Tab-separated table of C-alpha atoms in Angstrom:
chain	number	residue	atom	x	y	z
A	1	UNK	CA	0.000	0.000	0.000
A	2	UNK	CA	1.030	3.253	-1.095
A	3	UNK	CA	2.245	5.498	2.366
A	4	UNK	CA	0.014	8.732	2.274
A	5	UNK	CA	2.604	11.889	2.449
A	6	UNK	CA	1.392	14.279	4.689
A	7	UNK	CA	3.321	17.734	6.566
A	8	UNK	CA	1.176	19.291	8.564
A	9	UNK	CA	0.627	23.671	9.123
A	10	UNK	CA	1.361	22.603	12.741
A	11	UNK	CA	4.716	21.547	12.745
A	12	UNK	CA	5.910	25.053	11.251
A	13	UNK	CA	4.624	26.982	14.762
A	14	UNK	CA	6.390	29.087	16.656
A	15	UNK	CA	5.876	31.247	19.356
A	16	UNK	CA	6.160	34.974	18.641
A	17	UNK	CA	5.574	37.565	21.251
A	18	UNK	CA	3.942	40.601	19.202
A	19	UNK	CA	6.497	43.381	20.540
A	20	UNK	CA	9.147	41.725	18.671
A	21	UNK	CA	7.047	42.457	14.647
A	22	UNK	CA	8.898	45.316	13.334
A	23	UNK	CA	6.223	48.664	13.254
A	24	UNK	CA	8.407	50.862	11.909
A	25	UNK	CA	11.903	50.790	9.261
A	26	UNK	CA	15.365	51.752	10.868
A	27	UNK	CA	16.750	55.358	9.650
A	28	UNK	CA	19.974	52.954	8.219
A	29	UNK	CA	18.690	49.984	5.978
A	30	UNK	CA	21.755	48.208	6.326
A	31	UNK	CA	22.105	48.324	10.034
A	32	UNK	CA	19.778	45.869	10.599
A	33	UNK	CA	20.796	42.653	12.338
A	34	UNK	CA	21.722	39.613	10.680
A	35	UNK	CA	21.477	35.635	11.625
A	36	UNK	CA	24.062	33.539	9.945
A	37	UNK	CA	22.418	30.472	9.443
A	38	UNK	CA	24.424	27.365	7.982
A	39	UNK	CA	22.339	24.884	6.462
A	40	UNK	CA	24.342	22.081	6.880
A	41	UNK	CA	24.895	22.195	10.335
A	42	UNK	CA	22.675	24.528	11.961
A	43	UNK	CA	25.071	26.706	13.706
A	44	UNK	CA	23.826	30.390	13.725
A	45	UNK	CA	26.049	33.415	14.587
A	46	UNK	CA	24.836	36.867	14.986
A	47	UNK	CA	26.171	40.003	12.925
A	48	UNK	CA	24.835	43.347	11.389
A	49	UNK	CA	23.456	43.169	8.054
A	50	UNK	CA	26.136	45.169	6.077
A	51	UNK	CA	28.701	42.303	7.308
A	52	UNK	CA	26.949	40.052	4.443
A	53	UNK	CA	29.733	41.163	2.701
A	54	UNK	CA	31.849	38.604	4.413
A	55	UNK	CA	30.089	35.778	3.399
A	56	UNK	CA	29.975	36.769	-0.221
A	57	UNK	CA	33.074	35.711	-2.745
A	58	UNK	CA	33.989	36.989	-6.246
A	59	UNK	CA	32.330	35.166	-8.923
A	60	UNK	CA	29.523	34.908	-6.664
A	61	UNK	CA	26.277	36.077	-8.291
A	62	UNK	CA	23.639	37.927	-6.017
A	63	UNK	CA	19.786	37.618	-7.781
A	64	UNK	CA	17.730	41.070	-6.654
A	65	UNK	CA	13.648	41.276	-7.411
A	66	UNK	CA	13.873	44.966	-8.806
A	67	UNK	CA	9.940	45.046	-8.532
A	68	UNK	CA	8.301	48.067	-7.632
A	69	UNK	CA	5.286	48.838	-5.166
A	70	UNK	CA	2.323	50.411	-6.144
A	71	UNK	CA	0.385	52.768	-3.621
A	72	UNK	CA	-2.673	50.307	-3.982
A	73	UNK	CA	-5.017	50.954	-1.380
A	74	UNK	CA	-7.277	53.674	-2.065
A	75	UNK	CA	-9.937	55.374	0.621
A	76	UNK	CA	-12.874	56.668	-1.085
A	77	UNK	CA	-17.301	56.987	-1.025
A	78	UNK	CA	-19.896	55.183	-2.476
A	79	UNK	CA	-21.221	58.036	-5.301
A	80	UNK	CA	-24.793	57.095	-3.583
A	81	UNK	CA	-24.452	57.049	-0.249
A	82	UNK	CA	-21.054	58.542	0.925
A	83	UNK	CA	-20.478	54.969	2.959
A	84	UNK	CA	-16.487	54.643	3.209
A	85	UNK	CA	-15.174	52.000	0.921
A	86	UNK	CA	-11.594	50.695	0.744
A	87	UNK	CA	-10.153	49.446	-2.379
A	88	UNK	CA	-6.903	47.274	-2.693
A	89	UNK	CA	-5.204	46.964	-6.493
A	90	UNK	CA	-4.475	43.593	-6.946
A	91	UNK	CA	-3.855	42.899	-10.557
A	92	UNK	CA	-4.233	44.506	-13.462
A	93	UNK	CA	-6.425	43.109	-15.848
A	94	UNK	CA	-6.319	45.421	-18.689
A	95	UNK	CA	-5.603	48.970	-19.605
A	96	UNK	CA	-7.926	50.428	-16.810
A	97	UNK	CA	-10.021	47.294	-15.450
A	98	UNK	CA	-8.073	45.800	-12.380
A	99	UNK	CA	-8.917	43.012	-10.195
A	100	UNK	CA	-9.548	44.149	-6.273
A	101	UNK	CA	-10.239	43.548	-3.222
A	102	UNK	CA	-12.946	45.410	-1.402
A	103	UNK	CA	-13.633	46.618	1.927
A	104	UNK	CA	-16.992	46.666	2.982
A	105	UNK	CA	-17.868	43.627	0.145
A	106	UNK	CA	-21.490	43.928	0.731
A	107	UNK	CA	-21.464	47.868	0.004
A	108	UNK	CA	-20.320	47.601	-3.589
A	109	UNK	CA	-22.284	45.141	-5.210
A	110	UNK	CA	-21.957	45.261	-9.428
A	111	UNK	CA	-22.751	48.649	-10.605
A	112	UNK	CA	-21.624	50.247	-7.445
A	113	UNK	CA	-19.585	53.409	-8.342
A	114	UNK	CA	-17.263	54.655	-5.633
A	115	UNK	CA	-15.092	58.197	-6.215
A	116	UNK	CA	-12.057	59.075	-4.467
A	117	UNK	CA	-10.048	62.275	-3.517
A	118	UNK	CA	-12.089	65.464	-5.246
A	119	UNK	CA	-13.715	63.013	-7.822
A	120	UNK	CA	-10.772	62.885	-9.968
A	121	UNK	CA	-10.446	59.515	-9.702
A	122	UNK	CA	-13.704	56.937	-9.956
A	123	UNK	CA	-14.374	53.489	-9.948
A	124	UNK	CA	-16.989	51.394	-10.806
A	125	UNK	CA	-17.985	47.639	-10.383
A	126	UNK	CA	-17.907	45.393	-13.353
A	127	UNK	CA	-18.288	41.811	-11.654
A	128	UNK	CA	-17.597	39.949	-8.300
A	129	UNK	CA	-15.478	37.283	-8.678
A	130	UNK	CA	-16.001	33.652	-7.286
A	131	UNK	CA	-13.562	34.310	-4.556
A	132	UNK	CA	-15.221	37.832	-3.778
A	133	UNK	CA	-12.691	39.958	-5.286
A	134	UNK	CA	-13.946	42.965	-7.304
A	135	UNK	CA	-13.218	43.575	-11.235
A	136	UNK	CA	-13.421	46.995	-11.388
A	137	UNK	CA	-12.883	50.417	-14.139
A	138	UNK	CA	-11.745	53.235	-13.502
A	139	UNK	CA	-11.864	56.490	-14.858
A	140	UNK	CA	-9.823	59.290	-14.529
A	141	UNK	CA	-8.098	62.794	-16.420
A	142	UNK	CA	-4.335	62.377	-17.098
A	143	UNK	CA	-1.907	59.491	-16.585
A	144	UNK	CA	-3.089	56.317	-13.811
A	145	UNK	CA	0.316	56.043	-12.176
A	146	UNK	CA	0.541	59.479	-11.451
A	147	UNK	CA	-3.056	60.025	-9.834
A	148	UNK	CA	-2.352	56.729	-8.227
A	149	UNK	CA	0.375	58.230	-6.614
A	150	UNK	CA	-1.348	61.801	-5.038
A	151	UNK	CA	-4.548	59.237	-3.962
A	152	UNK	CA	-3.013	55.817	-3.060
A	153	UNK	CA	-1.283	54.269	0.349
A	154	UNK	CA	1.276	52.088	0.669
A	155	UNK	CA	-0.362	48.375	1.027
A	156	UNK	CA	1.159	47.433	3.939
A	157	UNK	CA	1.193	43.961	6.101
A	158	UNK	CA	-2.118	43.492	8.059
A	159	UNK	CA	0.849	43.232	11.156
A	160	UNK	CA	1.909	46.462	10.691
A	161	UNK	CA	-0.499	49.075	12.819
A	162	UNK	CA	1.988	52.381	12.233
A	163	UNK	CA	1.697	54.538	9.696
A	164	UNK	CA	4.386	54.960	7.353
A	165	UNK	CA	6.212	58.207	7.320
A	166	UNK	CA	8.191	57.966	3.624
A	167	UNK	CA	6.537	56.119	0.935
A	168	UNK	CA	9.985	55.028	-0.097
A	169	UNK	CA	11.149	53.018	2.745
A	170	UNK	CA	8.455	50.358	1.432
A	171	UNK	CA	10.656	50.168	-1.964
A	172	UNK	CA	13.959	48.732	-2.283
A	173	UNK	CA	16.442	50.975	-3.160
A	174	UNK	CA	16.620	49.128	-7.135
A	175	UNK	CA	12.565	49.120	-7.272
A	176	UNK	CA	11.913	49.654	-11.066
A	177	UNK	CA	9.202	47.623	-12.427
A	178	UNK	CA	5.865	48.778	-10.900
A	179	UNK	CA	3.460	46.525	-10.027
A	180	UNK	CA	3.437	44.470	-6.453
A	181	UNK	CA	0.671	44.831	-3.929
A	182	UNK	CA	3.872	44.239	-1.455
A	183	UNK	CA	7.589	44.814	-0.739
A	184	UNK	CA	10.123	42.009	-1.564
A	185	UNK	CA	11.130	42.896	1.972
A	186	UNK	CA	14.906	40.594	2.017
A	187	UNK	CA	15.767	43.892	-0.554
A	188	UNK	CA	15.050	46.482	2.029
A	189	UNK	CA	18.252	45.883	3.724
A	190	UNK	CA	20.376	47.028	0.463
A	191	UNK	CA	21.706	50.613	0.265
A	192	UNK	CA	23.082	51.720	-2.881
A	193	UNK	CA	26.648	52.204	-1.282
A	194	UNK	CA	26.237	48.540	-0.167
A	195	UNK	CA	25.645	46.969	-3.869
A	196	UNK	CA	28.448	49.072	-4.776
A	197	UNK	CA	30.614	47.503	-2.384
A	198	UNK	CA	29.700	44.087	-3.277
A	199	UNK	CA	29.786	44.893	-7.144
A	200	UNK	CA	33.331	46.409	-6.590
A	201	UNK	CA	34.625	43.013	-5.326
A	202	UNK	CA	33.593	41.090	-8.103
A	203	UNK	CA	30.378	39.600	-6.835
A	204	UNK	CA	27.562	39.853	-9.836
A	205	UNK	CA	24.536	41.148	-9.621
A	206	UNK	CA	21.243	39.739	-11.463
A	207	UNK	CA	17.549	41.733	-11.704
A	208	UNK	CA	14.730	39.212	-11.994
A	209	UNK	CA	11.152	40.445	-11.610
A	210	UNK	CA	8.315	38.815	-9.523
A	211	UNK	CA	5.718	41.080	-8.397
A	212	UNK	CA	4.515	40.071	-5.754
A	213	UNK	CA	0.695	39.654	-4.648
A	214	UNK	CA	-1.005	39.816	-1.734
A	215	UNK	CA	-1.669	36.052	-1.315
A	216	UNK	CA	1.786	36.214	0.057
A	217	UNK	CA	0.007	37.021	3.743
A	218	UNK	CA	-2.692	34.722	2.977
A	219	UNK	CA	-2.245	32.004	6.030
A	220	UNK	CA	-2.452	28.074	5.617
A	221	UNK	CA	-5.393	27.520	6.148
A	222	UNK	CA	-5.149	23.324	5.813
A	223	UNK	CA	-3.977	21.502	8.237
A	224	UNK	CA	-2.170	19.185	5.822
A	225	UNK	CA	0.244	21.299	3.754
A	226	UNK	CA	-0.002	19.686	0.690
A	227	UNK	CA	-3.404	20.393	0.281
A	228	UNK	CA	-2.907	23.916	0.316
A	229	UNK	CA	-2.897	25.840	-3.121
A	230	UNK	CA	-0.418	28.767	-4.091
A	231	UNK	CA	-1.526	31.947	-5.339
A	232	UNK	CA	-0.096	33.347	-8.578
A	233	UNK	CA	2.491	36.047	-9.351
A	234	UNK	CA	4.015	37.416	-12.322
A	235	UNK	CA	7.902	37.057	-13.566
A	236	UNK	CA	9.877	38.100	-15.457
A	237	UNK	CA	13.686	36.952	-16.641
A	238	UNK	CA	15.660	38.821	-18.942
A	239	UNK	CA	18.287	37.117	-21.166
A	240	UNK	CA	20.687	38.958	-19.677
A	241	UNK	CA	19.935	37.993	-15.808
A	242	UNK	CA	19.937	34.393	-16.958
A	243	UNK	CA	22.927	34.687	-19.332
A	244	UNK	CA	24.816	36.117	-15.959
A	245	UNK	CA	23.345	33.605	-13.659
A	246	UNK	CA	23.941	30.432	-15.838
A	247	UNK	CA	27.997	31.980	-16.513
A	248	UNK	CA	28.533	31.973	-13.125
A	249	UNK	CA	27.106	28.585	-12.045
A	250	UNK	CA	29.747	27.408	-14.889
A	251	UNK	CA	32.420	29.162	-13.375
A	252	UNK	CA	31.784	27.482	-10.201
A	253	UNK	CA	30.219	30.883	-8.624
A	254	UNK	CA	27.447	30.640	-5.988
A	255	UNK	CA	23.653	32.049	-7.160
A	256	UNK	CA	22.824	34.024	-3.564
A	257	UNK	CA	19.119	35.115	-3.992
A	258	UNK	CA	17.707	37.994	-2.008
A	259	UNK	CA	14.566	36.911	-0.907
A	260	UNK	CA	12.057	33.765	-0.967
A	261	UNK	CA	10.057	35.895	-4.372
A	262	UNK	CA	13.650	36.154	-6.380
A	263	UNK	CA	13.626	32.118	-5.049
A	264	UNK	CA	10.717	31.265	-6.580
A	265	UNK	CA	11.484	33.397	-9.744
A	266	UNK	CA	14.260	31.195	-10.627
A	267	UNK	CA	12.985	27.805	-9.625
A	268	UNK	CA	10.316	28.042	-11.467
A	269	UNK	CA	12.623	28.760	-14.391
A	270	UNK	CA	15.404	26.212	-14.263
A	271	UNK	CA	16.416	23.083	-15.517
A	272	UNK	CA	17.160	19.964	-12.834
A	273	UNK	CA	21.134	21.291	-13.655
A	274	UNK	CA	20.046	24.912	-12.426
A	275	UNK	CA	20.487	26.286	-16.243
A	276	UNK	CA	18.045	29.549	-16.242
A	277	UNK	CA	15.991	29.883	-18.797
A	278	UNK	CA	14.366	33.494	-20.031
A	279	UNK	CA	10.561	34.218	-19.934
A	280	UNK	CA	7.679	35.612	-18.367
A	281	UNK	CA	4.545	33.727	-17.264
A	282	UNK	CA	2.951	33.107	-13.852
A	283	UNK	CA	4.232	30.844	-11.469
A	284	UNK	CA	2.326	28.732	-8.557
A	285	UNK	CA	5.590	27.607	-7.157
A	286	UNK	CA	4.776	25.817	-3.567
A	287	UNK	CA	8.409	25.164	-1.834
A	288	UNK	CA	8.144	22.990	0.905
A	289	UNK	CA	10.633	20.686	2.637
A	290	UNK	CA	11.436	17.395	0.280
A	291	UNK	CA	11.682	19.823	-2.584
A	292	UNK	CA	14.931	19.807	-3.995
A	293	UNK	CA	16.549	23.420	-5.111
A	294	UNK	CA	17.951	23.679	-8.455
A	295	UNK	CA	19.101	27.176	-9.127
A	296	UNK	CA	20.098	28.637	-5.529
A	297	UNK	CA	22.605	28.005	-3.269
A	298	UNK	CA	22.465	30.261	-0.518
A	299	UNK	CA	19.201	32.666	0.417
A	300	UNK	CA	18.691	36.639	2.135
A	301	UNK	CA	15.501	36.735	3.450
A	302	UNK	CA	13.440	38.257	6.494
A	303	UNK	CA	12.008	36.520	9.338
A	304	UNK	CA	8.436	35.394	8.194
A	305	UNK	CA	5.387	34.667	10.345
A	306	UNK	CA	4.423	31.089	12.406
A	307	UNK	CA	2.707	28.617	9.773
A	308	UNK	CA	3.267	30.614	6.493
A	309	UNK	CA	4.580	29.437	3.253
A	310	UNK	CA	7.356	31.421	3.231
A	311	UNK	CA	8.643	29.555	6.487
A	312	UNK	CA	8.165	26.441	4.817
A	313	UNK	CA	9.963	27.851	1.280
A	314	UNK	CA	13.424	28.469	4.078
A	315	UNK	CA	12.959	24.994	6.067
A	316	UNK	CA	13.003	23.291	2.630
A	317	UNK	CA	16.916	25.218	2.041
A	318	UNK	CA	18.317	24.729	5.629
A	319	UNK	CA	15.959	21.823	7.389
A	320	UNK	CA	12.811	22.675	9.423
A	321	UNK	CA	14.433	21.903	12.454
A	322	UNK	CA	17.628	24.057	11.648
A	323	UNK	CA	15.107	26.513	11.389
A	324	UNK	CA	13.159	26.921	14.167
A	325	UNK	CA	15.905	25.966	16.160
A	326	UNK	CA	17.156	29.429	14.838
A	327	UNK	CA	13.999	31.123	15.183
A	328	UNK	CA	13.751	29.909	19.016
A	329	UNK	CA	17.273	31.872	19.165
A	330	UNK	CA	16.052	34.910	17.677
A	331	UNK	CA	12.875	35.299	19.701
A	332	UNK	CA	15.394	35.032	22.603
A	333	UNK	CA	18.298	37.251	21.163
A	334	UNK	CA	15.048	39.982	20.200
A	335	UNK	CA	15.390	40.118	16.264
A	336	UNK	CA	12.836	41.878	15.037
A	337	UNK	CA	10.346	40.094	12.711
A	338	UNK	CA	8.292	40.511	9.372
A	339	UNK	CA	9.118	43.133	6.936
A	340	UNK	CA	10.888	45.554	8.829
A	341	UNK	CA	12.502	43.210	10.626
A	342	UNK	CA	16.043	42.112	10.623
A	343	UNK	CA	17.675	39.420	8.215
A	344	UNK	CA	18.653	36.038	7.858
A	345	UNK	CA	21.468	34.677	5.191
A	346	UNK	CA	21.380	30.644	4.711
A	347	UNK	CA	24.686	29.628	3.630
């Protein structure tokens, strides 16, 4: 009889006490702390983040997701009855029809028109989807980006209760391509002085694109992992990032991606020999442990909440018990958690 593979949502728990998730970014990106975690034998060690450059080697190649966020949620009225409704961009669908999420649901049924700031921007219902997202148009004088910009708010975390004070300290500093409903928060660690440090001594740097949704919060909501179904995000791979990540995998080079959505990027683009291949498409990459990585070899990424994917994505590199054996340590040692937390590098 075949033996029934199960992992359950459980076994990736940890206890967090809420004072330790991050509110609010440090004034120096880079001086955020950093756990040394190596895979092999578990052994952590405790450093500040701009030290990563002691654990990178020439011919190394570092893999950065240079997606951008857009200031998605937007506070506006129902036209009819001036009830508050809060809209979150989620994808766009075409030209000015996006899929979004909607905040009171029941208030904007199809046909429901809601108008934001002095009118100049306005919205109206097309369909509700099966999973009760909104397709909505919108209508507006100029260019979208740049209305979305005077009108919208940074999406951030449902964890984070602070307000954000710059707009920019939810972008990495090599943000180009707009259109994530969140940070890839490993980046936000990354000055521009830093890169150039790292360039300078010959490690390579590679720009993927995954932007990156907001199922990336959604919890586990099985109790058997496997049963639990990925949301989908957008990539993109340039010939030239693979070219640069496939030369130095030849050359014997390390491929050191920054952050679990630059991870997924390339494993759902490589061979079983790690060769990267160019393209764009949607991935539903679920990285669990048993999988076996093909284009990374050592990962910068945050510390991510009890039970979610992206704890399961790093206990697949590094072993779930080397894991939360290191999370234990850095609930003890106070790291700060989420995504403006500190940082972990898996080596």
């Amino acid at each position: 009889m075949e033996k029934v593979v199960t992992m359950k949502t459980s076994d990736f728990y940890f206890d967090l006490p809420e004072e330790l998730i991050a509110q609010d970014p440090l004034e120096d990106r880079s001086s955020s702390r950093l756990m040394v975690l190596h895979k092999e034998t578990g052994e952590v060690c405790h450093r500040t983040f701009r030290d990563v450059l002691e654990y990178l080697h020439p011919g190394d190649c570092l893999v950065i997701n240079d997606t951008k966020v857009i200031p998605a949620r937007l506070i506006g009225v129902r036209e009819d009855t001036g009830a508050k409704i809060e809209l979150l961009l989620l994808k766009r669908k075409e030209n000015d029809v996006w899929e979004t999420l909607v905040k009171p649901g029941k208030k904007c049924r199809t046909g429901a028109r809601v108008v934001f700031g002095n009118g100049e921007l306005r919205a109206e219902i097309l369909d509700v989807l099966p999973d009760g997202n909104r397709l909505v148009q919108f209508s507006y004088e100029g260019i979208f980006e740049e209305v979305l910009d005077r009108l919208g708010q940074m999406p951030l975390p449902p964890y984070i209760t602070h307000k954000l004070q710059d707009k920019n300290r939810y972008q990495t500093v090599y943000a180009k391509y707009e259109g994530s409903a969140a940070a890839p928060t490993a980046g936000l660690h990354f000055t521009k002085e830093l890169l150039g440090q790292i360039e300078d001594m010959g490690v390579h740097i590679a720009r993927v694109t995954l932007h990156v949704g907001l199922g990336t919060f959604r919890p586990v909501k099985v109790e058997n992992v496997l049963e639990h179904h990925m949301h989908s995000e957008y990539y993109h791979v340039s010939k030239e990032a693979a070219d640069i990540i496939n030369a130095t995998r030849q050359a014997g080079g390390r491929v050191i991606s920054v952050g679990t959505t630059s991870t997924r990027t390339l494993e759902s683009v490589a061979d079983a020999d790690g060769t990267i291949h160019p393209g764009s498409g949607n991935t539903e990459i679920f990285i669990y442990p048993g999988y076996t990585f093909k284009a990374i070899d050592a990962l910068i990424t945050n510390f991510h909440l009890p039970e979610s994917t992206l704890l399961m994505l790093v206990s697949a590199l590094a072993g779930k018990e080397h894991v939360l054996a290191a999370y234990d340590e850095a609930v003890k040692e106070r790291y700060r958690f989420f995504s403006f937390g500190d940082a972990m590098l898996i080596v």
